[in-house]
Amino acid sequence: MALCLSASKSIAFNIRCSNSTSDSLPSSSVFKSLKIPRFWPWQKVKMGPLTVSPMGFGTWAWGNQLLWGYQDSMDSELQQTFNLAVENGINLFDTADSYGTGKLNGQSEKLLGKFIRQFPGDKQVKNDIVIATKFAAYPWRLTPGQFVNACKSSLDRMQIEQIGIGQLHWSTANYAPLQERALWNGLVAMYDKGLVRAVGVSNYGPKQLLKIHKYLDDRGVPLRSAQVQFSLLSMGSDQMEIKNICDSLGIRVIAYSPLGLGMLTGKYTPSNLPPGPRGLLFRQILPGLEPLLTSLREIAQRRRKTIPQVAINWCICKGTIPIPGVKSVKQTEENLGALGWQLSSDELLQLEYAALDSPQKMIQNVFQTK
Protein backbone atom coordinates (compact mmCIF):
# COMPACT_ATOMS: atom_id res chain seq x y z
CA MET A 1 0.00 0.00 0.00
CA ALA A 2 1.28 3.44 -0.83
CA LEU A 3 2.22 5.52 2.21
CA CYS A 4 1.23 8.84 0.63
CA LEU A 5 -2.31 10.01 0.21
CA SER A 6 -3.10 12.20 -2.76
CA ALA A 7 -3.26 15.92 -2.11
CA SER A 8 -7.05 16.06 -2.40
CA LYS A 9 -7.53 13.09 -0.06
CA SER A 10 -5.08 14.53 2.48
CA ILE A 11 -6.98 17.83 2.58
CA ALA A 12 -10.33 16.12 2.90
CA PHE A 13 -9.03 13.82 5.65
CA ASN A 14 -7.66 16.72 7.68
CA ILE A 15 -10.92 18.65 7.38
CA ARG A 16 -13.03 15.71 8.54
CA CYS A 17 -10.77 15.05 11.52
CA SER A 18 -10.59 18.67 12.64
CA ASN A 19 -14.21 19.77 12.21
CA SER A 20 -17.19 18.70 14.24
CA THR A 21 -20.69 19.03 12.82
CA SER A 22 -21.02 22.41 14.50
CA ASP A 23 -17.80 23.81 12.98
CA SER A 24 -17.97 25.92 9.88
CA LEU A 25 -15.91 24.97 6.84
CA PRO A 26 -12.59 26.78 6.45
CA SER A 27 -12.55 29.85 4.28
CA SER A 28 -11.11 29.80 0.78
CA SER A 29 -8.08 31.74 2.04
CA VAL A 30 -7.09 28.72 4.14
CA PHE A 31 -6.98 26.54 1.04
CA LYS A 32 -4.95 29.14 -0.85
CA SER A 33 -2.31 29.26 1.89
CA LEU A 34 -2.24 25.47 2.38
CA LYS A 35 0.93 23.93 0.93
CA ILE A 36 0.89 20.18 0.53
CA PRO A 37 4.42 18.76 1.03
CA ARG A 38 6.00 16.83 -1.82
CA PHE A 39 6.93 14.11 0.67
CA TRP A 40 6.47 13.51 4.37
CA PRO A 41 9.16 13.82 7.08
CA TRP A 42 9.27 10.04 7.61
CA GLN A 43 10.20 9.59 3.96
CA LYS A 44 13.50 11.42 4.36
CA VAL A 45 16.58 9.24 4.15
CA LYS A 46 19.24 8.88 6.85
CA MET A 47 22.82 8.74 5.65
CA GLY A 48 24.95 8.58 8.78
CA PRO A 49 24.88 12.08 10.30
CA LEU A 50 22.95 13.43 7.31
CA THR A 51 19.25 13.48 6.54
CA VAL A 52 18.41 13.94 2.87
CA SER A 53 15.36 14.12 0.64
CA PRO A 54 14.26 10.86 -1.06
CA MET A 55 15.39 12.38 -4.37
CA GLY A 56 18.24 14.76 -5.08
CA PHE A 57 19.23 16.70 -8.18
CA GLY A 58 22.35 16.32 -10.28
CA THR A 59 24.25 19.28 -11.72
CA TRP A 60 26.41 17.68 -14.42
CA ALA A 61 24.88 20.00 -17.02
CA TRP A 62 25.81 23.16 -15.10
CA GLY A 63 28.90 24.31 -16.98
CA ASN A 64 28.98 21.51 -19.55
CA GLN A 65 28.89 22.97 -23.06
CA LEU A 66 29.77 19.80 -24.95
CA LEU A 67 26.96 17.47 -23.87
CA TRP A 68 24.37 19.83 -22.41
CA GLY A 69 24.87 23.12 -24.23
CA TYR A 70 25.54 25.27 -21.16
CA GLN A 71 25.79 29.04 -21.63
CA ASP A 72 26.29 31.81 -19.03
CA SER A 73 22.87 33.15 -19.96
CA MET A 74 21.34 30.03 -18.37
CA ASP A 75 22.52 30.98 -14.86
CA SER A 76 19.40 32.97 -13.98
CA GLU A 77 17.10 30.03 -14.71
CA LEU A 78 19.48 27.65 -12.96
CA GLN A 79 19.14 29.82 -9.85
CA GLN A 80 15.34 29.63 -10.17
CA THR A 81 15.65 25.87 -10.65
CA PHE A 82 17.71 25.55 -7.47
CA ASN A 83 15.33 27.75 -5.46
CA LEU A 84 12.27 25.81 -6.62
CA ALA A 85 13.88 22.51 -5.66
CA VAL A 86 14.86 23.70 -2.18
CA GLU A 87 11.45 25.30 -1.58
CA ASN A 88 9.90 21.90 -2.30
CA GLY A 89 12.04 20.02 0.19
CA ILE A 90 14.96 18.89 -1.98
CA ASN A 91 18.18 19.26 0.00
CA LEU A 92 20.59 16.90 -1.79
CA PHE A 93 22.59 18.27 -4.73
CA ASP A 94 25.27 16.26 -6.47
CA THR A 95 28.21 17.82 -8.27
CA ALA A 96 31.91 17.17 -9.00
CA ASP A 97 35.16 19.10 -9.22
CA SER A 98 35.40 18.01 -12.88
CA TYR A 99 31.94 19.27 -13.90
CA GLY A 100 32.33 22.04 -16.43
CA THR A 101 34.09 21.88 -19.79
CA GLY A 102 37.35 23.61 -20.72
CA LYS A 103 37.79 26.93 -18.94
CA LEU A 104 34.51 26.26 -17.13
CA ASN A 105 36.00 23.37 -15.15
CA GLY A 106 34.53 23.50 -11.64
CA GLN A 107 31.66 25.74 -12.79
CA SER A 108 29.01 23.43 -11.35
CA GLU A 109 30.49 23.76 -7.86
CA LYS A 110 30.83 27.54 -8.22
CA LEU A 111 27.19 27.90 -9.25
CA LEU A 112 25.95 25.69 -6.42
CA GLY A 113 27.85 27.73 -3.86
CA LYS A 114 26.53 30.97 -5.34
CA PHE A 115 22.94 29.71 -5.40
CA ILE A 116 23.14 28.63 -1.76
CA ARG A 117 24.44 32.06 -0.71
CA GLN A 118 21.72 33.84 -2.69
CA PHE A 119 18.84 31.56 -1.66
CA PRO A 120 16.16 33.92 -0.31
CA GLY A 121 14.41 31.43 1.95
CA ASP A 122 14.65 30.38 5.57
CA LYS A 123 18.17 30.21 7.02
CA GLN A 124 17.60 26.76 8.55
CA VAL A 125 16.44 25.42 5.18
CA LYS A 126 19.66 26.78 3.67
CA ASN A 127 21.75 25.18 6.44
CA ASP A 128 20.12 21.79 5.82
CA ILE A 129 21.32 21.64 2.18
CA VAL A 130 23.65 18.70 1.59
CA ILE A 131 26.26 19.01 -1.15
CA ALA A 132 27.66 15.72 -2.43
CA THR A 133 30.70 16.43 -4.56
CA LYS A 134 33.04 14.02 -6.30
CA PHE A 135 36.81 14.34 -6.54
CA ALA A 136 38.32 13.13 -9.80
CA ALA A 137 41.02 10.48 -9.71
CA TYR A 138 43.26 12.52 -12.01
CA PRO A 139 46.64 10.89 -12.74
CA TRP A 140 48.47 13.75 -11.04
CA ARG A 141 46.65 13.18 -7.76
CA LEU A 142 49.11 10.63 -6.44
CA THR A 143 49.21 11.30 -2.70
CA PRO A 144 46.63 11.61 0.08
CA GLY A 145 47.67 15.23 0.52
CA GLN A 146 46.89 16.04 -3.09
CA PHE A 147 43.43 14.53 -2.69
CA VAL A 148 42.86 16.57 0.47
CA ASN A 149 43.91 19.68 -1.46
CA ALA A 150 41.32 18.80 -4.11
CA CYS A 151 38.71 18.81 -1.36
CA LYS A 152 39.92 22.19 -0.09
CA SER A 153 39.73 23.60 -3.63
CA SER A 154 36.09 22.47 -3.87
CA LEU A 155 35.35 24.15 -0.55
CA ASP A 156 36.91 27.35 -1.89
CA ARG A 157 34.91 27.22 -5.13
CA MET A 158 31.64 26.75 -3.26
CA GLN A 159 32.66 29.08 -0.41
CA ILE A 160 31.37 26.70 2.22
CA GLU A 161 33.04 25.40 5.38
CA GLN A 162 32.22 21.71 5.10
CA ILE A 163 31.07 19.34 2.36
CA GLY A 164 28.18 17.00 3.08
CA ILE A 165 29.46 13.93 1.21
CA GLY A 166 32.97 13.75 -0.22
CA GLN A 167 33.08 11.08 -2.93
CA LEU A 168 35.84 9.41 -4.91
CA HIS A 169 34.61 9.89 -8.49
CA TRP A 170 35.96 6.62 -9.84
CA SER A 171 38.34 3.80 -9.02
CA THR A 172 41.81 3.51 -10.55
CA ALA A 173 42.07 -0.19 -9.68
CA ASN A 174 41.89 -1.26 -13.33
CA TYR A 175 44.82 0.84 -14.51
CA ALA A 176 46.69 2.35 -11.52
CA PRO A 177 46.18 0.19 -8.42
CA LEU A 178 48.93 1.93 -6.43
CA GLN A 179 47.20 5.29 -6.88
CA GLU A 180 43.97 3.76 -5.55
CA ARG A 181 45.38 3.27 -2.07
CA ALA A 182 46.58 6.88 -1.93
CA LEU A 183 43.12 8.10 -2.89
CA TRP A 184 41.52 5.97 -0.19
CA ASN A 185 43.90 7.46 2.36
CA GLY A 186 42.92 10.87 1.03
CA LEU A 187 39.27 10.13 1.83
CA VAL A 188 40.29 9.08 5.35
CA ALA A 189 42.30 12.29 5.81
CA MET A 190 39.58 14.66 4.62
CA TYR A 191 37.10 12.92 6.93
CA ASP A 192 39.45 13.02 9.92
CA LYS A 193 40.16 16.73 9.28
CA GLY A 194 36.42 17.49 9.30
CA LEU A 195 36.40 18.75 5.71
CA VAL A 196 33.53 16.38 4.89
CA ARG A 197 30.70 15.09 7.05
CA ALA A 198 30.50 11.76 5.25
CA VAL A 199 32.44 9.74 2.68
CA GLY A 200 31.17 8.01 -0.46
CA VAL A 201 32.31 6.45 -3.72
CA SER A 202 31.13 6.55 -7.30
CA ASN A 203 31.38 3.99 -10.14
CA TYR A 204 32.59 1.22 -7.84
CA GLY A 205 31.71 -2.33 -8.83
CA PRO A 206 30.88 -5.06 -6.31
CA LYS A 207 34.43 -6.33 -5.63
CA GLN A 208 36.07 -2.93 -5.20
CA LEU A 209 33.11 -1.71 -3.14
CA LEU A 210 33.69 -4.48 -0.61
CA LYS A 211 37.42 -3.71 -0.51
CA ILE A 212 37.10 0.01 0.11
CA HIS A 213 34.34 -0.53 2.68
CA LYS A 214 36.64 -2.78 4.72
CA TYR A 215 39.64 -0.48 4.27
CA LEU A 216 37.71 2.57 5.49
CA ASP A 217 35.98 0.65 8.27
CA ASP A 218 39.33 -0.55 9.62
CA ARG A 219 40.33 3.12 9.93
CA GLY A 220 37.12 4.21 11.63
CA VAL A 221 35.61 5.89 8.57
CA PRO A 222 32.07 4.78 7.65
CA LEU A 223 31.30 4.47 3.93
CA ARG A 224 27.92 6.17 3.68
CA SER A 225 27.08 6.21 -0.04
CA ALA A 226 27.80 4.49 -3.34
CA GLN A 227 26.83 6.34 -6.48
CA VAL A 228 26.16 4.17 -9.51
CA GLN A 229 24.35 4.31 -12.83
CA PHE A 230 20.97 2.81 -11.94
CA SER A 231 17.72 2.92 -13.88
CA LEU A 232 15.34 0.75 -15.87
CA LEU A 233 18.07 0.82 -18.52
CA SER A 234 20.80 -0.07 -16.02
CA MET A 235 19.53 -2.93 -13.88
CA GLY A 236 22.05 -5.61 -14.86
CA SER A 237 23.58 -8.18 -12.54
CA ASP A 238 26.43 -5.90 -11.41
CA GLN A 239 24.07 -3.06 -10.53
CA MET A 240 21.77 -5.33 -8.55
CA GLU A 241 24.73 -6.92 -6.76
CA ILE A 242 25.98 -3.45 -5.82
CA LYS A 243 22.52 -2.65 -4.45
CA ASN A 244 22.41 -5.88 -2.41
CA ILE A 245 25.88 -5.25 -0.98
CA CYS A 246 24.93 -1.70 -0.03
CA ASP A 247 21.74 -2.88 1.66
CA SER A 248 23.68 -5.44 3.71
CA LEU A 249 26.34 -2.91 4.80
CA GLY A 250 24.10 0.09 5.44
CA ILE A 251 25.42 2.05 2.45
CA ARG A 252 22.96 4.28 0.56
CA VAL A 253 22.79 3.89 -3.21
CA ILE A 254 22.67 7.19 -5.10
CA ALA A 255 21.27 6.49 -8.57
CA TYR A 256 22.69 8.69 -11.30
CA SER A 257 21.21 8.85 -14.80
CA PRO A 258 17.82 7.54 -13.60
CA LEU A 259 16.39 8.71 -16.95
CA GLY A 260 19.14 7.17 -19.05
CA LEU A 261 20.55 10.55 -20.19
CA GLY A 262 17.03 11.38 -21.42
CA MET A 263 16.14 8.12 -23.18
CA LEU A 264 13.46 7.41 -20.55
CA THR A 265 11.73 10.77 -20.90
CA GLY A 266 9.62 9.81 -23.94
CA LYS A 267 10.83 12.98 -25.69
CA TYR A 268 13.04 11.28 -28.24
CA THR A 269 12.54 8.81 -31.08
CA PRO A 270 14.90 7.32 -33.68
CA SER A 271 13.81 10.15 -35.99
CA ASN A 272 14.00 12.84 -33.28
CA LEU A 273 17.39 12.66 -31.58
CA PRO A 274 19.16 15.16 -29.31
CA PRO A 275 22.10 17.06 -30.80
CA GLY A 276 25.75 16.27 -30.13
CA PRO A 277 27.30 13.08 -28.74
CA ARG A 278 24.06 12.01 -27.02
CA GLY A 279 22.40 11.67 -30.42
CA LEU A 280 24.98 9.09 -31.49
CA LEU A 281 24.29 7.00 -28.38
CA PHE A 282 20.52 7.37 -28.67
CA ARG A 283 20.63 6.21 -32.29
CA GLN A 284 22.09 2.88 -31.12
CA ILE A 285 19.79 2.26 -28.17
CA LEU A 286 16.38 3.90 -28.73
CA PRO A 287 15.13 1.55 -31.47
CA GLY A 288 15.31 -1.35 -29.00
CA LEU A 289 13.44 0.35 -26.14
CA GLU A 290 9.90 0.18 -27.45
CA PRO A 291 8.64 -2.50 -24.97
CA LEU A 292 9.92 -0.46 -22.02
CA LEU A 293 8.73 2.91 -23.32
CA THR A 294 5.30 1.42 -24.06
CA SER A 295 4.96 0.17 -20.47
CA LEU A 296 6.16 3.49 -19.07
CA ARG A 297 3.61 5.29 -21.23
CA GLU A 298 0.75 2.98 -20.15
CA ILE A 299 1.47 3.40 -16.44
CA ALA A 300 1.98 7.15 -16.80
CA GLN A 301 -1.41 7.55 -18.47
CA ARG A 302 -3.13 5.37 -15.89
CA ARG A 303 -1.48 7.23 -13.00
CA ARG A 304 -1.89 10.67 -14.59
CA LYS A 305 1.86 11.09 -14.35
CA THR A 306 4.55 11.66 -16.94
CA ILE A 307 6.99 9.06 -18.25
CA PRO A 308 9.99 10.62 -16.41
CA GLN A 309 8.01 10.68 -13.15
CA VAL A 310 7.28 6.97 -13.45
CA ALA A 311 10.91 6.12 -14.30
CA ILE A 312 12.25 8.12 -11.33
CA ASN A 313 9.63 6.67 -8.98
CA TRP A 314 10.81 3.18 -9.95
CA CYS A 315 14.29 4.10 -8.66
CA ILE A 316 12.81 5.37 -5.38
CA CYS A 317 10.74 2.21 -4.97
CA LYS A 318 13.91 0.12 -5.43
CA GLY A 319 15.39 1.84 -2.38
CA THR A 320 17.80 4.21 -4.12
CA ILE A 321 18.13 8.00 -4.03
CA PRO A 322 17.81 9.11 -7.67
CA ILE A 323 19.55 12.31 -8.75
CA PRO A 324 18.06 13.30 -12.12
CA GLY A 325 19.83 16.20 -13.76
CA VAL A 326 17.98 19.50 -14.02
CA LYS A 327 18.70 22.67 -15.97
CA SER A 328 15.29 24.33 -16.24
CA VAL A 329 12.31 25.21 -14.07
CA LYS A 330 10.11 23.00 -16.27
CA GLN A 331 12.33 19.95 -15.71
CA THR A 332 12.39 20.62 -11.98
CA GLU A 333 8.62 20.88 -11.73
CA GLU A 334 8.21 17.65 -13.66
CA ASN A 335 10.79 15.72 -11.65
CA LEU A 336 9.25 16.86 -8.37
CA GLY A 337 6.12 15.03 -9.52
CA ALA A 338 7.98 11.75 -8.96
CA LEU A 339 7.59 12.27 -5.20
CA GLY A 340 4.63 11.65 -2.89
CA TRP A 341 3.34 8.40 -4.40
CA GLN A 342 4.49 4.83 -5.08
CA LEU A 343 4.22 2.40 -7.93
CA SER A 344 2.44 -0.81 -7.01
CA SER A 345 4.27 -4.14 -6.92
CA ASP A 346 2.46 -5.17 -10.12
CA GLU A 347 3.58 -1.98 -11.85
CA LEU A 348 7.17 -2.53 -10.75
CA LEU A 349 7.10 -6.02 -12.20
CA GLN A 350 5.51 -4.79 -15.43
CA LEU A 351 8.30 -2.26 -15.90
CA GLU A 352 11.07 -4.71 -15.05
CA TYR A 353 9.74 -7.39 -17.41
CA ALA A 354 9.43 -4.75 -20.14
CA ALA A 355 13.03 -3.66 -19.49
CA LEU A 356 14.19 -7.26 -19.84
CA ASP A 357 12.18 -7.64 -23.05
CA SER A 358 13.85 -4.57 -24.55
CA PRO A 359 16.84 -5.79 -26.60
CA GLN A 360 18.97 -2.71 -25.92
CA LYS A 361 20.47 -1.61 -22.61
CA MET A 362 22.34 1.45 -21.44
CA ILE A 363 26.11 1.37 -22.00
CA GLN A 364 27.74 1.19 -18.59
CA ASN A 365 30.21 3.81 -17.48
CA VAL A 366 33.69 2.77 -18.60
CA PHE A 367 35.05 3.88 -15.20
CA GLN A 368 32.92 1.36 -13.26
CA THR A 369 35.13 -1.39 -11.86
CA LYS A 370 34.30 -5.00 -11.17
Coordinates of C-alpha atoms in Angstrom, one line a residue, residues 123-335:
K123 CA 18.2 30.2 7.0
Q124 CA 17.6 26.8 8.6
V125 CA 16.4 25.4 5.2
K126 CA 19.7 26.8 3.7
N127 CA 21.8 25.2 6.4
D128 CA 20.1 21.8 5.8
I129 CA 21.3 21.6 2.2
V130 CA 23.7 18.7 1.6
I131 CA 26.3 19.0 -1.1
A132 CA 27.7 15.7 -2.4
T133 CA 30.7 16.4 -4.6
K134 CA 33.0 14.0 -6.3
F135 CA 36.8 14.3 -6.5
A136 CA 38.3 13.1 -9.8
A137 CA 41.0 10.5 -9.7
Y138 CA 43.3 12.5 -12.0
P139 CA 46.6 10.9 -12.7
W140 CA 48.5 13.8 -11.0
R141 CA 46.7 13.2 -7.8
L142 CA 49.1 10.6 -6.4
T143 CA 49.2 11.3 -2.7
P144 CA 46.6 11.6 0.1
G145 CA 47.7 15.2 0.5
Q146 CA 46.9 16.0 -3.1
F147 CA 43.4 14.5 -2.7
V148 CA 42.9 16.6 0.5
N149 CA 43.9 19.7 -1.5
A150 CA 41.3 18.8 -4.1
C151 CA 38.7 18.8 -1.4
K152 CA 39.9 22.2 -0.1
S153 CA 39.7 23.6 -3.6
S154 CA 36.1 22.5 -3.9
L155 CA 35.3 24.2 -0.6
D156 CA 36.9 27.4 -1.9
R157 CA 34.9 27.2 -5.1
M158 CA 31.6 26.8 -3.3
Q159 CA 32.7 29.1 -0.4
I160 CA 31.4 26.7 2.2
E161 CA 33.0 25.4 5.4
Q162 CA 32.2 21.7 5.1
I163 CA 31.1 19.3 2.4
G164 CA 28.2 17.0 3.1
I165 CA 29.5 13.9 1.2
G166 CA 33.0 13.7 -0.2
Q167 CA 33.1 11.1 -2.9
L168 CA 35.8 9.4 -4.9
H169 CA 34.6 9.9 -8.5
W170 CA 36.0 6.6 -9.8
S171 CA 38.3 3.8 -9.0
T172 CA 41.8 3.5 -10.6
A173 CA 42.1 -0.2 -9.7
N174 CA 41.9 -1.3 -13.3
Y175 CA 44.8 0.8 -14.5
A176 CA 46.7 2.3 -11.5
P177 CA 46.2 0.2 -8.4
L178 CA 48.9 1.9 -6.4
Q179 CA 47.2 5.3 -6.9
E180 CA 44.0 3.8 -5.6
R181 CA 45.4 3.3 -2.1
A182 CA 46.6 6.9 -1.9
L183 CA 43.1 8.1 -2.9
W184 CA 41.5 6.0 -0.2
N185 CA 43.9 7.5 2.4
G186 CA 42.9 10.9 1.0
L187 CA 39.3 10.1 1.8
V188 CA 40.3 9.1 5.4
A189 CA 42.3 12.3 5.8
M190 CA 39.6 14.7 4.6
Y191 CA 37.1 12.9 6.9
D192 CA 39.4 13.0 9.9
K193 CA 40.2 16.7 9.3
G194 CA 36.4 17.5 9.3
L195 CA 36.4 18.7 5.7
V196 CA 33.5 16.4 4.9
R197 CA 30.7 15.1 7.1
A198 CA 30.5 11.8 5.2
V199 CA 32.4 9.7 2.7
G200 CA 31.2 8.0 -0.5
V201 CA 32.3 6.4 -3.7
S202 CA 31.1 6.5 -7.3
N203 CA 31.4 4.0 -10.1
Y204 CA 32.6 1.2 -7.8
G205 CA 31.7 -2.3 -8.8
P206 CA 30.9 -5.1 -6.3
K207 CA 34.4 -6.3 -5.6
Q208 CA 36.1 -2.9 -5.2
L209 CA 33.1 -1.7 -3.1
L210 CA 33.7 -4.5 -0.6
K211 CA 37.4 -3.7 -0.5
I212 CA 37.1 0.0 0.1
H213 CA 34.3 -0.5 2.7
K214 CA 36.6 -2.8 4.7
Y215 CA 39.6 -0.5 4.3
L216 CA 37.7 2.6 5.5
D217 CA 36.0 0.7 8.3
D218 CA 39.3 -0.5 9.6
R219 CA 40.3 3.1 9.9
G220 CA 37.1 4.2 11.6
V221 CA 35.6 5.9 8.6
P222 CA 32.1 4.8 7.7
L223 CA 31.3 4.5 3.9
R224 CA 27.9 6.2 3.7
S225 CA 27.1 6.2 0.0
A226 CA 27.8 4.5 -3.3
Q227 CA 26.8 6.3 -6.5
V228 CA 26.2 4.2 -9.5
Q229 CA 24.3 4.3 -12.8
F230 CA 21.0 2.8 -11.9
S231 CA 17.7 2.9 -13.9
L232 CA 15.3 0.7 -15.9
L233 CA 18.1 0.8 -18.5
S234 CA 20.8 -0.1 -16.0
M235 CA 19.5 -2.9 -13.9
G236 CA 22.0 -5.6 -14.9
S237 CA 23.6 -8.2 -12.5
D238 CA 26.4 -5.9 -11.4
Q239 CA 24.1 -3.1 -10.5
M240 CA 21.8 -5.3 -8.6
E241 CA 24.7 -6.9 -6.8
I242 CA 26.0 -3.5 -5.8
K243 CA 22.5 -2.6 -4.5
N244 CA 22.4 -5.9 -2.4
I245 CA 25.9 -5.2 -1.0
C246 CA 24.9 -1.7 0.0
D247 CA 21.7 -2.9 1.7
S248 CA 23.7 -5.4 3.7
L249 CA 26.3 -2.9 4.8
G250 CA 24.1 0.1 5.4
I251 CA 25.4 2.1 2.5
R252 CA 23.0 4.3 0.6
V253 CA 22.8 3.9 -3.2
I254 CA 22.7 7.2 -5.1
A255 CA 21.3 6.5 -8.6
Y256 CA 22.7 8.7 -11.3
S257 CA 21.2 8.9 -14.8
P258 CA 17.8 7.5 -13.6
L259 CA 16.4 8.7 -16.9
G260 CA 19.1 7.2 -19.0
L261 CA 20.6 10.5 -20.2
G262 CA 17.0 11.4 -21.4
M263 CA 16.1 8.1 -23.2
L264 CA 13.5 7.4 -20.5
T265 CA 11.7 10.8 -20.9
G266 CA 9.6 9.8 -23.9
K267 CA 10.8 13.0 -25.7
Y268 CA 13.0 11.3 -28.2
T269 CA 12.5 8.8 -31.1
P270 CA 14.9 7.3 -33.7
S271 CA 13.8 10.2 -36.0
N272 CA 14.0 12.8 -33.3
L273 CA 17.4 12.7 -31.6
P274 CA 19.2 15.2 -29.3
P275 CA 22.1 17.1 -30.8
G276 CA 25.8 16.3 -30.1
P277 CA 27.3 13.1 -28.7
R278 CA 24.1 12.0 -27.0
G279 CA 22.4 11.7 -30.4
L280 CA 25.0 9.1 -31.5
L281 CA 24.3 7.0 -28.4
F282 CA 20.5 7.4 -28.7
R283 CA 20.6 6.2 -32.3
Q284 CA 22.1 2.9 -31.1
I285 CA 19.8 2.3 -28.2
L286 CA 16.4 3.9 -28.7
P287 CA 15.1 1.5 -31.5
G288 CA 15.3 -1.3 -29.0
L289 CA 13.4 0.3 -26.1
E290 CA 9.9 0.2 -27.4
P291 CA 8.6 -2.5 -25.0
L292 CA 9.9 -0.5 -22.0
L293 CA 8.7 2.9 -23.3
T294 CA 5.3 1.4 -24.1
S295 CA 5.0 0.2 -20.5
L296 CA 6.2 3.5 -19.1
R297 CA 3.6 5.3 -21.2
E298 CA 0.7 3.0 -20.2
I299 CA 1.5 3.4 -16.4
A300 CA 2.0 7.2 -16.8
Q301 CA -1.4 7.5 -18.5
R302 CA -3.1 5.4 -15.9
R303 CA -1.5 7.2 -13.0
R304 CA -1.9 10.7 -14.6
K305 CA 1.9 11.1 -14.3
T306 CA 4.6 11.7 -16.9
I307 CA 7.0 9.1 -18.2
P308 CA 10.0 10.6 -16.4
Q309 CA 8.0 10.7 -13.1
V310 CA 7.3 7.0 -13.4
A311 CA 10.9 6.1 -14.3
I312 CA 12.2 8.1 -11.3
N313 CA 9.6 6.7 -9.0
W314 CA 10.8 3.2 -9.9
C315 CA 14.3 4.1 -8.7
I316 CA 12.8 5.4 -5.4
C317 CA 10.7 2.2 -5.0
K318 CA 13.9 0.1 -5.4
G319 CA 15.4 1.8 -2.4
T320 CA 17.8 4.2 -4.1
I321 CA 18.1 8.0 -4.0
P322 CA 17.8 9.1 -7.7
I323 CA 19.5 12.3 -8.8
P324 CA 18.1 13.3 -12.1
G325 CA 19.8 16.2 -13.8
V326 CA 18.0 19.5 -14.0
K327 CA 18.7 22.7 -16.0
S328 CA 15.3 24.3 -16.2
V329 CA 12.3 25.2 -14.1
K330 CA 10.1 23.0 -16.3
Q331 CA 12.3 20.0 -15.7
T332 CA 12.4 20.6 -12.0
E333 CA 8.6 20.9 -11.7
E334 CA 8.2 17.6 -13.7
N335 CA 10.8 15.7 -11.6

